[in-house]
Amino acid sequence: MSSLVSIAENLTCAQKQAVFHKDGPLLVIAGPGSGKTRVITHRIAALVKQDVLPSNICAVTFTNKAADEMRQRVLAMNVPQGVHLSTFHSLCVRILRKFNEAVAIAPAFSIYDESEQKKCIKEAVKAAQLDSKNFPPAAMLETISRLKNNLQDVATFEANNGGDYFSQCVLKIYKGYQKILEKNNALDFDDLLLKTAFLLRNFPDIRKQLNDRFKYLMIDEYQDTNHAQYQIAKGLAAEHNNICVTGDPDQSIYGWRGADIGNILAFEHDWPDATVVKLEENFRSMPEILTVADRLIVANKSRKQKKLLPVKSAGGEIVVRCLEDEQAEAEFIAQYTKKILDSGTDANKIAIFYRVNSMSRAIEEAFVVNRIPYQIIRGVEFYNRKEIRDILAYLKLIVNPSDDHALERTINSPARGIGQTTISKLAEYAAAKSTSIYQVVKDCSEINLISAAVKIKLKAFADMIENFKNDLAQPAAVFIENVFKASGLYESLKAEAAKEAYSKAPPIDNVSELINSARRFDQQQGGNLVDFLQHIALFSDTDTYDARSGKVSLMTLHCAKGLEFENVVIAGLEQGILPHERSSDSPSDLEEERRLFFVGITRAKKRLAVTRCRYRTIHGQLTRTIMSPFLFDAALESQEIIEEKSDLDYDESDKQDSYQEPAPKAAEVNVAGNDFAVGRLVSHKKFGTGRIKELHNLGADSIVVVEFKSGTVKPLMLKYANLTIIGQKQEH
């Protein structure tokens, strides 16, 4: 392994101070682009070089992508295997599986995702005999999540309950929700943190065992920790005080999901003998961009004073543009992006940020018309596809037979003659016997309510699941492929593909991609099916980003955290959007919105464009907007271009020269029962009456170009446009 001298090569003085600090608490205030990941990985190598066993080092971050990057860098530095590098939730899963008896759960517990949590909460609301309109499942889940993040389990909440009607109802729902999770031997994401925090608090012997195991603890993105994560970090370092946290109060943007900026601001109070190192040199962005970011963020009060010191020389470009409406904004963004692409820039180096997902619609339409390849970084839609949920349900049931939700999804998928009536009878019988539905299926010969013919089918299903269990030692990819084929899902999807015409990847290809993902997991991380299920259960929005897609990236500002691009566009700098309307009455929320803009700005290396509209359609109404106060904070309002040309703008001749006729054209496209064709008279809620001049058949992304009576010609994506046909096709 490399020597300490070689480890120190190319590190700044501040970076060296952080890397070679060994014992005692350490706070690293790391500004954007300051080499934080480099410091963490070099610090790991330095500790090992100073005779710390790799197995005694634990480094925790917030996304699988960040953990994987650190893992690869540590490997490249020839650090011996054994260092624990993972997300907070993955670490908690590992701890809970090892000490499951102390927290009274079976080791093969399921981790329920958002859709499964909603199903459980709906059952709990119904069981409490409450109206879901008055107690919406999404709101109840948010309330319970907040309670868990603040370490209020059912018993604690009941003891501290105010006694008002709403609190009593929440308590009933909370109790019912937890009862359903326990019955299914399942935990939600918040349980992973809460139960680990309680384990460390209530079992001193286990806490000491974990402190002896992880003698050097590193927590990345400490500004994003919630109260439960804060207590876990303190518990894991309580015996040795060797805790190093890195982060930046100016990049704390997750308060809405429980993150507490106070954790990093109070670190020196919690650890009075802490060493503090500030990483202020920025290796990412041009000075012009850093100047804007610095001017913006000094308006915040909840922060630690620091400067962004550019390493790169001048040469950054900033454009601030005011457009008429969201369609004009989208067209500007498309033409701005096209000009950058035409200069030879790789599409991977361009990103478009916005505050809320709905803002992507107009940009998507403009990108489709202008033939700009793009990817949307929007959560985990892949894992919400029916075929993926079906195969995952099989895997969860095999690992955790107590998971009734998985059983109900798999038992008749593909169809094997076991109807809903039978499933309901099995569920009622299981509830009466206080056992799982799967156990009832295994023992179905004893149930008189089920016909002999159905019992044969149930037994065949149970035998299949039991046979799968015998192969759990196989690599995840091999196991999943076997289940996919032996369960009948493969033949079912194959038959479906023969009958259907898909505009996107057919379901059978999506399952193949899941198996490919498992194969990559097997090669890179090893483990087994349980480990792979844990890996995808803890998948985050940012993990969906593909840096080598060859496409422009569209994403929310929250998704942009941890990424960087040469060229960045931030759309929608208007009061009510950025800052969001929900922050108007809260100074702390307003500061978080300002930090969100700061994060967006500091993703840009070379070129930054900021846009706003005079008018924007909000809740179906065209509304006059107000300029975001953040533009004044950053002194960008003076640079705003209003309906004028700039060196990075475009004009009609540019548009003609670069325009390529989209193909193929279609005579007719059917959307939601309406036949759209060239010449058809249509009505739009905002633009009024118009006639279709062009129709571009792009499957689910089909585009119509409509000339409205006002003379305006607009390209519109059919799936979003909500056009109404009001006349017959015009004959030519």
XYZ file of C-alpha atoms in Angstrom:
732
model
C 0.000 0.000 0.000
C 1.104 3.589 -0.653
C 3.108 5.433 2.021
C 1.872 8.401 4.044
C 4.021 10.642 1.844
C 2.302 9.413 -1.328
C -1.107 9.745 0.346
C -0.326 13.411 0.998
C 0.528 14.154 -2.631
C -1.681 16.769 -4.312
C -3.554 17.578 -1.106
C -3.997 21.157 0.111
C -2.865 22.129 3.607
C -6.442 21.972 4.903
C -7.038 18.600 3.259
C -3.839 17.205 4.808
C -4.944 18.414 8.247
C -8.208 16.499 7.898
C -6.639 13.398 6.329
C -3.924 12.921 8.961
C -5.999 13.779 12.041
C -6.227 10.427 13.810
C -7.809 10.364 17.286
C -10.597 12.470 18.718
C -13.593 14.269 17.154
C -13.107 16.101 13.851
C -15.464 18.469 12.042
C -14.684 19.093 8.368
C -16.651 22.009 6.908
C -16.439 21.156 3.218
C -17.702 23.684 0.712
C -18.989 22.501 -2.677
C -16.287 21.189 -5.007
C -13.679 21.220 -2.231
C -12.610 17.581 -2.565
C -14.638 16.166 0.328
C -14.810 12.620 -1.076
C -11.068 12.762 -1.734
C -10.480 13.691 1.909
C -12.651 10.836 3.223
C -11.009 8.177 1.049
C -7.472 9.465 1.713
C -8.258 9.599 5.436
C -9.257 5.913 5.313
C -5.960 5.071 3.593
C -4.015 7.163 6.132
C -5.681 5.424 9.092
C -4.846 2.002 7.688
C -1.258 3.146 7.093
C -1.164 4.153 10.779
C -1.927 0.539 11.787
C -5.707 0.817 12.090
C -7.359 -2.396 10.899
C -9.656 -1.832 7.879
C -12.417 -3.670 9.757
C -12.245 -1.026 12.507
C -13.203 1.772 10.084
C -16.816 2.677 9.282
C -17.680 5.386 6.739
C -21.320 6.320 6.222
C -22.901 8.482 3.530
C -26.398 9.087 2.162
C -26.670 7.437 -1.265
C -25.639 4.128 -2.787
C -23.926 6.072 -5.579
C -21.743 8.034 -3.139
C -20.893 4.865 -1.185
C -19.991 3.010 -4.408
C -17.755 5.872 -5.554
C -15.930 5.867 -2.211
C -15.596 2.086 -2.361
C -14.004 2.260 -5.822
C -11.594 5.024 -4.793
C -10.487 3.159 -1.666
C -9.968 0.024 -3.756
C -7.847 2.013 -6.246
C -5.617 3.119 -3.351
C -4.899 -0.546 -2.551
C -6.511 -0.388 0.880
C -7.080 -3.970 2.096
C -10.673 -5.181 2.200
C -12.679 -4.861 5.377
C -13.601 -1.169 5.584
C -17.354 -0.732 6.073
C -18.606 1.770 3.481
C -22.358 2.164 3.135
C -25.399 4.366 3.519
C -26.920 5.035 6.943
C -29.837 2.727 6.207
C -27.606 -0.099 4.958
C -25.516 0.092 8.124
C -28.688 -0.073 10.211
C -29.923 -3.131 8.293
C -26.612 -4.862 8.953
C -26.778 -4.053 12.680
C -30.425 -5.085 13.024
C -29.902 -8.396 11.237
C -26.986 -9.169 13.581
C -28.766 -8.130 16.789
C -32.326 -8.914 15.704
C -33.269 -10.706 18.922
C -32.584 -7.582 20.999
C -35.139 -5.632 18.948
C -37.566 -8.572 18.651
C -37.584 -9.030 14.881
C -36.784 -12.009 12.667
C -33.475 -11.552 10.778
C -35.016 -12.007 7.301
C -37.318 -8.987 7.659
C -38.716 -7.227 4.581
C -38.029 -3.544 3.964
C -41.261 -1.949 2.749
C -41.058 0.738 0.108
C -43.407 3.705 -0.202
C -46.173 1.859 -2.077
C -46.140 -0.999 0.437
C -46.204 1.483 3.311
C -49.244 3.191 1.770
C -51.027 -0.144 1.513
C -50.346 -0.803 5.202
C -51.456 2.666 6.258
C -54.707 2.335 4.303
C -55.398 -0.909 6.157
C -54.614 0.824 9.452
C -56.941 3.768 8.726
C -59.718 1.349 7.798
C -59.119 -0.795 10.905
C -59.330 2.355 13.059
C -62.764 3.036 11.464
C -61.616 6.449 10.281
C -62.345 8.227 7.008
C -59.349 8.286 4.654
C -60.563 11.679 3.367
C -60.032 13.192 6.808
C -56.886 11.148 7.438
C -55.188 10.840 4.027
C -52.724 7.921 3.916
C -49.900 10.071 2.512
C -50.306 12.656 5.269
C -50.505 9.957 7.938
C -47.335 8.334 6.649
C -45.585 11.705 6.765
C -46.765 12.257 10.346
C -45.618 8.807 11.477
C -42.288 9.262 9.675
C -41.722 12.522 11.521
C -42.517 10.835 14.838
C -40.084 7.989 14.152
C -37.314 10.340 13.036
C -37.734 12.103 16.385
C -37.494 8.690 18.118
C -41.140 8.573 19.149
C -42.275 4.983 18.819
C -45.878 4.044 19.602
C -45.233 3.776 23.368
C -43.420 7.132 23.538
C -46.048 8.889 21.443
C -48.844 7.440 23.569
C -47.122 8.587 26.778
C -46.620 12.113 25.402
C -49.942 12.335 23.558
C -51.749 15.612 24.061
C -55.087 13.853 24.244
C -56.838 15.918 21.562
C -59.025 14.156 19.016
C -56.542 14.359 16.139
C -53.657 12.995 18.238
C -55.827 10.149 19.481
C -56.722 9.246 15.903
C -53.077 9.411 14.822
C -52.217 7.114 17.731
C -54.816 4.557 16.589
C -53.454 4.653 13.041
C -49.848 4.472 14.256
C -50.636 1.449 16.445
C -52.478 -0.301 13.620
C -49.731 0.478 11.108
C -47.022 -0.948 13.355
C -49.132 -4.031 14.074
C -49.432 -4.710 10.326
C -45.678 -4.258 9.828
C -44.932 -6.634 12.713
C -47.346 -9.233 11.372
C -45.514 -9.166 8.026
C -42.070 -9.172 9.682
C -41.434 -5.901 7.866
C -39.791 -2.575 8.656
C -40.189 0.746 6.881
C -37.224 3.038 6.191
C -37.749 5.017 9.399
C -37.891 1.839 11.511
C -34.359 1.004 10.390
C -33.095 4.197 12.030
C -35.398 4.226 15.046
C -34.720 0.615 16.062
C -30.955 1.033 15.643
C -30.972 4.209 17.742
C -32.956 2.432 20.479
C -30.637 -0.574 20.280
C -27.592 1.635 20.899
C -29.366 3.505 23.696
C -30.933 0.570 25.534
C -28.225 -2.102 25.250
C -24.847 -0.843 26.568
C -23.169 -4.183 25.891
C -24.188 -4.097 22.212
C -23.172 -0.432 21.984
C -19.717 -1.332 23.358
C -19.444 -4.261 20.957
C -20.165 -1.963 17.992
C -17.761 0.698 19.310
C -15.051 -1.953 19.567
C -15.842 -3.060 16.022
C -15.964 0.434 14.498
C -13.194 2.326 16.307
C -13.078 5.081 13.709
C -16.390 6.480 12.499
C -16.828 8.859 9.563
C -20.190 10.447 8.727
C -20.512 12.210 5.375
C -23.141 14.892 4.622
C -23.651 15.427 8.359
C -25.824 18.474 7.687
C -28.476 16.086 6.299
C -28.790 13.888 9.408
C -32.080 13.765 11.272
C -32.446 13.248 15.023
C -32.401 9.436 14.777
C -29.227 9.459 12.645
C -27.663 11.979 15.022
C -28.284 9.637 17.974
C -26.916 6.644 16.011
C -23.715 8.564 15.231
C -23.283 9.553 18.881
C -23.947 5.977 20.003
C -21.414 4.465 17.599
C -18.683 6.824 18.880
C -19.680 7.031 22.552
C -16.891 4.745 23.806
C -13.937 6.120 21.801
C -14.851 9.638 20.569
C -13.162 8.945 17.214
C -15.857 10.554 15.115
C -15.153 12.550 11.968
C -18.068 14.333 10.306
C -17.949 16.158 6.989
C -20.539 18.475 5.574
C -21.628 21.996 4.806
C -24.456 23.854 6.563
C -24.926 25.821 3.331
C -25.972 22.603 1.568
C -28.573 21.414 4.090
C -31.669 20.994 1.888
C -33.649 18.112 3.402
C -35.381 19.753 6.374
C -38.735 18.758 4.856
C -37.885 15.117 5.483
C -36.464 15.542 8.977
C -32.854 16.666 8.437
C -31.718 19.028 11.212
C -29.091 21.624 10.281
C -28.585 22.102 14.022
C -26.704 18.798 14.199
C -23.691 20.134 12.300
C -23.950 23.628 13.754
C -23.838 22.156 17.304
C -21.049 19.614 16.687
C -18.475 21.577 18.686
C -20.952 21.813 21.573
C -21.536 18.043 21.495
C -17.789 17.325 21.191
C -16.018 20.219 23.008
C -12.512 18.990 22.148
C -13.298 18.778 18.413
C -10.797 19.890 15.793
C -12.386 22.004 13.038
C -11.031 22.085 9.478
C -12.523 24.230 6.719
C -12.140 23.160 3.088
C -12.740 26.408 1.211
C -10.804 25.926 -2.018
C -13.157 25.044 -4.844
C -11.782 22.828 -7.628
C -15.051 22.624 -9.589
C -16.414 25.975 -10.672
C -15.220 29.083 -12.471
C -14.770 32.192 -10.266
C -17.774 33.980 -11.782
C -20.087 31.170 -10.671
C -18.601 31.050 -7.162
C -19.032 34.815 -6.794
C -22.754 34.449 -7.491
C -23.034 31.563 -4.995
C -21.165 33.491 -2.292
C -23.313 36.606 -2.741
C -26.464 34.493 -2.459
C -25.658 32.431 0.630
C -24.400 35.231 2.906
C -28.049 36.254 3.261
C -28.570 33.157 5.462
C -28.051 33.355 9.225
C -27.923 29.621 10.080
C -24.486 28.851 8.721
C -20.768 28.701 9.486
C -18.776 31.498 7.918
C -16.630 30.417 4.977
C -15.642 31.581 1.521
C -15.554 29.751 -1.794
C -12.006 30.221 -3.039
C -11.677 29.410 -6.755
C -8.744 27.344 -7.959
C -9.691 27.757 -11.627
C -9.018 30.996 -13.486
C -11.716 33.262 -14.922
C -13.782 32.137 -17.897
C -17.221 31.243 -16.584
C -20.384 32.380 -18.383
C -23.651 33.395 -16.744
C -26.939 34.097 -18.525
C -30.087 35.329 -16.775
C -33.168 35.331 -18.964
C -36.779 36.439 -18.476
C -39.253 34.766 -20.875
C -42.935 35.276 -21.574
C -44.253 31.927 -20.295
C -43.204 28.329 -19.624
C -43.376 27.406 -23.321
C -41.048 30.270 -24.229
C -38.823 29.327 -21.307
C -38.689 25.722 -22.488
C -37.892 26.772 -26.064
C -35.102 29.045 -24.832
C -33.665 26.187 -22.729
C -33.867 23.835 -25.723
C -32.137 26.296 -28.078
C -29.554 27.222 -25.431
C -28.836 23.515 -24.901
C -28.722 22.882 -28.650
C -26.163 25.631 -29.158
C -23.937 24.081 -26.477
C -24.335 20.628 -28.048
C -23.567 22.026 -31.508
C -20.284 23.400 -30.145
C -19.173 19.807 -29.567
C -20.061 19.460 -25.870
C -21.042 16.000 -24.645
C -24.740 15.783 -23.627
C -23.644 14.133 -20.365
C -22.139 17.470 -19.342
C -25.432 19.391 -19.445
C -28.151 19.452 -16.789
C -31.474 21.249 -16.401
C -32.694 21.815 -12.818
C -36.146 22.839 -11.587
C -37.875 23.080 -8.210
C -40.792 20.675 -8.814
C -41.214 17.696 -11.144
C -44.192 19.185 -12.989
C -41.909 21.840 -14.496
C -40.217 19.224 -16.672
C -43.250 18.803 -18.933
C -42.772 21.894 -21.121
C -39.008 21.272 -21.277
C -39.592 17.669 -22.373
C -41.872 18.846 -25.183
C -39.281 21.343 -26.406
C -36.519 18.734 -26.239
C -38.550 16.183 -28.198
C -39.328 18.698 -30.946
C -35.692 19.803 -31.120
C -34.430 16.221 -31.111
C -32.354 16.696 -27.943
C -31.703 13.398 -26.137
C -32.541 13.594 -22.432
C -32.959 11.481 -19.312
C -35.186 12.380 -16.388
C -33.765 11.658 -12.945
C -37.036 11.067 -11.174
C -37.056 8.541 -8.391
C -37.419 4.820 -8.812
C -40.127 4.330 -11.440
C -38.311 1.248 -12.707
C -39.017 -0.586 -9.449
C -42.675 0.447 -9.541
C -43.402 -1.352 -12.817
C -45.842 -4.222 -12.416
C -43.536 -6.909 -13.765
C -40.706 -5.763 -11.472
C -42.968 -5.651 -8.434
C -44.226 -9.155 -9.310
C -40.780 -10.752 -9.441
C -39.641 -8.840 -6.337
C -42.706 -10.103 -4.464
C -41.610 -13.678 -5.200
C -38.127 -12.930 -3.894
C -39.454 -11.264 -0.733
C -41.788 -14.173 -0.009
C -38.979 -16.711 -0.449
C -36.768 -14.796 1.985
C -39.549 -13.799 4.387
C -42.579 -16.178 4.352
C -44.328 -13.931 6.913
C -44.762 -11.237 4.262
C -48.499 -11.519 3.522
C -48.410 -8.675 1.012
C -45.818 -10.544 -1.043
C -47.894 -13.734 -0.808
C -51.069 -12.021 -2.002
C -49.229 -10.594 -5.017
C -47.548 -13.848 -6.065
C -50.052 -16.595 -5.362
C -51.993 -16.017 -8.580
C -49.358 -14.254 -10.680
C -49.226 -15.597 -13.283
C -52.785 -16.891 -13.132
C -52.941 -20.386 -11.651
C -56.622 -20.628 -10.758
C -56.422 -19.228 -7.220
C -59.013 -16.461 -7.095
C -59.566 -13.529 -4.760
C -62.291 -15.390 -2.859
C -59.821 -18.127 -1.959
C -57.163 -15.597 -0.968
C -59.665 -13.811 1.313
C -60.560 -17.095 2.993
C -56.884 -17.879 3.522
C -56.292 -14.411 5.006
C -59.252 -14.724 7.400
C -58.097 -18.164 8.509
C -54.539 -16.899 9.021
C -55.776 -13.954 11.106
C -57.859 -16.294 13.284
C -54.855 -18.566 13.842
C -52.401 -15.629 14.298
C -50.141 -16.976 11.610
C -49.001 -16.018 8.113
C -51.029 -16.706 5.000
C -48.114 -18.676 3.580
C -48.184 -21.025 6.564
C -51.889 -21.571 5.951
C -51.168 -22.331 2.273
C -48.595 -24.924 3.349
C -51.133 -26.512 5.708
C -54.126 -26.096 3.385
C -55.062 -29.801 3.599
C -56.455 -29.051 7.074
C -58.803 -26.294 5.873
C -62.341 -27.439 5.080
C -63.370 -24.136 3.496
C -61.180 -24.797 0.439
C -62.142 -27.218 -2.332
C -59.940 -30.216 -3.117
C -59.107 -28.834 -6.568
C -57.879 -25.517 -5.124
C -55.896 -27.345 -2.430
C -53.907 -29.087 -5.162
C -53.045 -25.692 -6.690
C -52.102 -24.245 -3.296
C -49.860 -27.200 -2.530
C -48.121 -26.855 -5.895
C -47.468 -23.166 -5.158
C -46.085 -23.912 -1.674
C -43.869 -26.710 -3.024
C -42.464 -24.327 -5.633
C -41.585 -21.707 -2.991
C -39.996 -24.347 -0.763
C -37.892 -25.594 -3.674
C -36.696 -22.047 -4.335
C -35.527 -21.782 -0.718
C -33.102 -24.644 -1.275
C -31.139 -22.508 -3.776
C -30.741 -19.329 -1.709
C -26.958 -19.752 -1.598
C -26.739 -19.074 -5.354
C -25.586 -15.659 -6.665
C -28.501 -13.217 -6.765
C -28.630 -12.996 -10.590
C -28.709 -16.781 -11.054
C -31.366 -17.159 -8.383
C -33.618 -14.414 -9.799
C -33.394 -15.801 -13.336
C -34.374 -19.232 -12.050
C -37.380 -17.821 -10.156
C -38.407 -15.759 -13.188
C -38.589 -18.863 -15.382
C -39.752 -21.515 -12.893
C -42.550 -19.329 -11.494
C -44.210 -19.004 -14.912
C -43.653 -15.229 -15.081
C -41.282 -15.555 -18.028
C -43.748 -17.509 -20.199
C -46.571 -15.186 -19.189
C -44.664 -12.033 -20.214
C -43.400 -13.738 -23.363
C -46.976 -14.530 -24.416
C -48.019 -10.955 -23.606
C -45.171 -9.545 -25.712
C -46.311 -11.598 -28.697
C -49.721 -9.883 -28.612
C -48.803 -6.299 -27.637
C -46.964 -3.499 -29.452
C -44.916 -1.494 -26.960
C -43.748 2.091 -27.497
C -41.089 1.517 -24.841
C -39.203 -1.496 -23.485
C -41.494 -4.525 -23.111
C -41.956 -5.900 -19.558
C -39.829 -8.971 -20.257
C -36.865 -6.695 -21.080
C -37.355 -4.808 -17.813
C -37.018 -8.037 -15.821
C -33.893 -8.843 -17.844
C -32.503 -5.460 -16.783
C -33.250 -6.331 -13.139
C -31.295 -9.574 -13.576
C -28.433 -7.600 -15.190
C -28.490 -5.274 -12.198
C -28.234 -8.282 -9.882
C -25.327 -9.592 -11.960
C -23.472 -6.276 -11.546
C -24.193 -6.424 -7.824
C -22.799 -9.970 -7.634
C -19.612 -8.900 -9.407
C -19.023 -5.676 -7.514
C -20.279 -6.394 -4.013
C -21.005 -10.096 -3.725
C -23.484 -11.111 -1.052
C -26.694 -13.021 -1.613
C -30.347 -12.463 -2.465
C -31.057 -10.854 0.918
C -28.227 -8.362 0.334
C -29.468 -7.553 -3.177
C -33.045 -7.007 -1.979
C -31.683 -4.679 0.683
C -29.626 -2.856 -1.967
C -32.595 -2.078 -4.205
C -34.966 -1.402 -1.288
C -32.678 1.464 -0.284
C -32.354 2.820 -3.830
C -32.600 6.628 -3.955
C -33.431 9.242 -6.591
C -29.814 10.151 -7.268
C -28.913 6.491 -7.754
C -30.916 6.523 -11.008
C -28.535 9.055 -12.598
C -26.454 7.581 -15.417
C -23.358 9.719 -16.080
C -22.664 7.875 -19.364
C -26.120 7.917 -20.907
C -25.188 10.324 -23.710
C -28.221 12.427 -22.746
C -28.946 15.787 -21.167
C -30.096 15.310 -17.553
C -33.374 16.802 -16.300
C -33.922 16.718 -12.540
C -35.177 18.568 -9.489
C -32.728 20.643 -7.493
C -32.942 18.113 -4.657
C -31.779 15.331 -6.990
C -28.832 17.468 -8.108
C -27.110 17.234 -4.723
C -23.770 15.441 -5.048
C -23.560 15.823 -8.846
C -21.649 18.232 -11.091
C -21.918 19.361 -14.718
C -20.025 21.704 -17.012
C -23.275 23.404 -18.032
C -26.286 24.000 -15.785
C -29.666 25.640 -16.389
C -31.889 26.478 -13.399
C -35.482 27.233 -14.394
C -38.297 29.004 -12.561
C -36.662 31.716 -10.431
C -40.010 33.113 -9.344
C -41.599 33.831 -5.997
C -43.724 30.803 -5.097
C -41.584 28.375 -7.083
C -38.035 29.131 -5.887
C -38.522 29.962 -3.100
C -41.463 27.560 -2.884
C -44.776 28.976 -1.731
C -44.689 26.777 1.389
C -41.660 28.663 2.699
C -43.292 32.103 2.710
C -44.220 32.114 6.418
C -41.082 30.470 7.792
C -37.663 32.175 7.929
C -35.938 28.794 8.403
C -37.763 27.291 5.408
C -36.849 30.337 3.323
C -33.189 29.836 4.244
C -33.438 26.208 3.126
C -34.871 27.322 -0.225
C -31.943 29.711 -0.584
C -29.567 26.830 0.175
C -31.337 24.811 -2.521
C -30.578 27.511 -5.095
C -26.993 27.634 -3.766
C -26.661 23.873 -4.341
C -27.961 24.267 -7.899
C -25.537 27.096 -8.723
C -22.525 25.243 -7.339
C -23.171 22.164 -9.493
C -22.024 24.217 -12.504
C -18.390 24.106 -13.576
C -18.265 26.461 -16.560
C -21.618 27.833 -17.674
C -24.753 28.761 -15.712
C -28.102 29.907 -17.094
C -30.994 31.036 -14.905
C -34.509 31.556 -16.269
C -37.834 32.910 -15.111
C -41.191 33.704 -16.733
C -43.427 36.759 -16.696
C -46.426 34.423 -16.762
C -46.712 30.800 -15.705
C -49.608 28.367 -15.709
C -50.176 27.427 -12.067
C -53.020 25.091 -11.073
C -54.459 25.506 -14.576
C -54.452 29.309 -14.479
C -52.103 31.632 -16.367
C -50.659 33.758 -13.574
C -48.483 36.883 -13.512
C -45.293 36.034 -11.641
C -42.970 37.938 -9.315
C -39.200 37.734 -9.625
C -37.537 35.513 -7.027
C -35.855 37.508 -4.241
C -32.892 35.147 -4.626
C -32.001 36.905 -7.877
C -31.554 40.104 -5.863
C -29.573 38.265 -3.142
C -27.184 36.962 -5.803
C -27.152 40.312 -7.662
C -28.345 38.536 -10.795
C -31.357 40.748 -11.490
C -29.090 43.363 -13.051
C -27.844 40.772 -15.565
C -31.316 39.718 -16.663
C -32.028 39.817 -20.392
C -35.636 40.505 -21.303
C -36.628 39.589 -24.847
C -33.221 40.612 -26.149
C -30.555 38.678 -28.008
C -27.260 37.722 -26.383
C -24.204 35.814 -27.456
C -25.768 32.700 -25.957
C -29.267 33.472 -27.232
C -30.667 32.260 -30.513
C -32.456 33.879 -33.407
C -34.733 32.618 -36.134
C -31.883 32.037 -38.617
C -30.090 29.882 -36.013
C -33.289 27.944 -35.576
C -33.699 27.387 -39.315
C -30.063 26.338 -39.787
C -30.120 23.791 -36.970
C -33.646 22.481 -37.353
C -34.046 18.918 -38.561
C -37.416 17.709 -39.721
C -38.722 15.233 -37.132
C -39.669 11.884 -38.548
C -41.704 9.905 -39.089
C -44.917 11.851 -39.624
C -48.178 10.057 -39.036
C -51.533 10.415 -40.652
C -53.259 9.925 -37.320
C -52.476 9.241 -33.659
C -54.992 8.031 -31.093
C -54.646 9.367 -27.544
C -57.243 8.613 -24.866
C -59.840 7.748 -27.503
C -59.288 10.896 -29.581
C -57.952 10.685 -33.122
C -55.530 13.519 -33.782
C -54.629 14.261 -37.395
C -53.233 17.101 -39.504
C -56.029 19.576 -40.228
C -58.074 18.655 -37.153
C -59.555 21.623 -35.239
C -58.678 21.514 -31.535
C -59.119 23.575 -28.396
C -56.508 24.305 -25.717
C -57.371 25.670 -22.276
C -54.784 28.469 -22.505
C -54.268 29.153 -26.211
C -57.842 28.729 -27.395
C -58.883 27.290 -30.775
C -56.336 26.150 -33.337
C -55.692 23.710 -36.163
C -53.104 20.910 -36.226
C -50.452 21.770 -38.819
C -48.003 18.915 -38.151
C -48.172 15.563 -36.370
C -45.065 13.638 -35.314
C -45.732 10.049 -34.264
C -43.255 9.325 -31.467
C -45.357 6.754 -29.630
C -46.047 7.873 -26.066
C -44.164 11.125 -26.780
C -46.110 12.130 -29.916
C -46.017 15.843 -30.759
C -48.548 18.059 -32.519
C -47.751 21.495 -33.910
C -50.866 23.680 -33.631
C -51.506 27.062 -35.236
C -53.910 28.970 -32.984
C -56.277 31.770 -34.047
C -54.022 34.294 -32.312
C -51.341 33.435 -34.900
C -49.233 31.616 -32.282
C -47.760 28.303 -33.427
C -47.045 25.880 -30.570
C -45.484 22.402 -30.467
C -47.316 20.373 -27.802
C -46.739 16.902 -26.389
C -50.068 15.086 -26.740
C -49.861 13.193 -23.448
C -49.699 16.509 -21.561
C -51.544 18.995 -23.790
C -55.157 18.013 -22.898
C -56.348 19.064 -26.342
C -60.036 18.736 -27.146
C -61.136 17.911 -30.704
C -63.895 20.326 -31.736
C -64.179 19.716 -35.452
C -63.622 17.279 -38.279
C -60.414 16.845 -40.197
C -59.967 19.599 -42.778
C -59.895 18.250 -46.313
C -56.993 19.298 -48.557
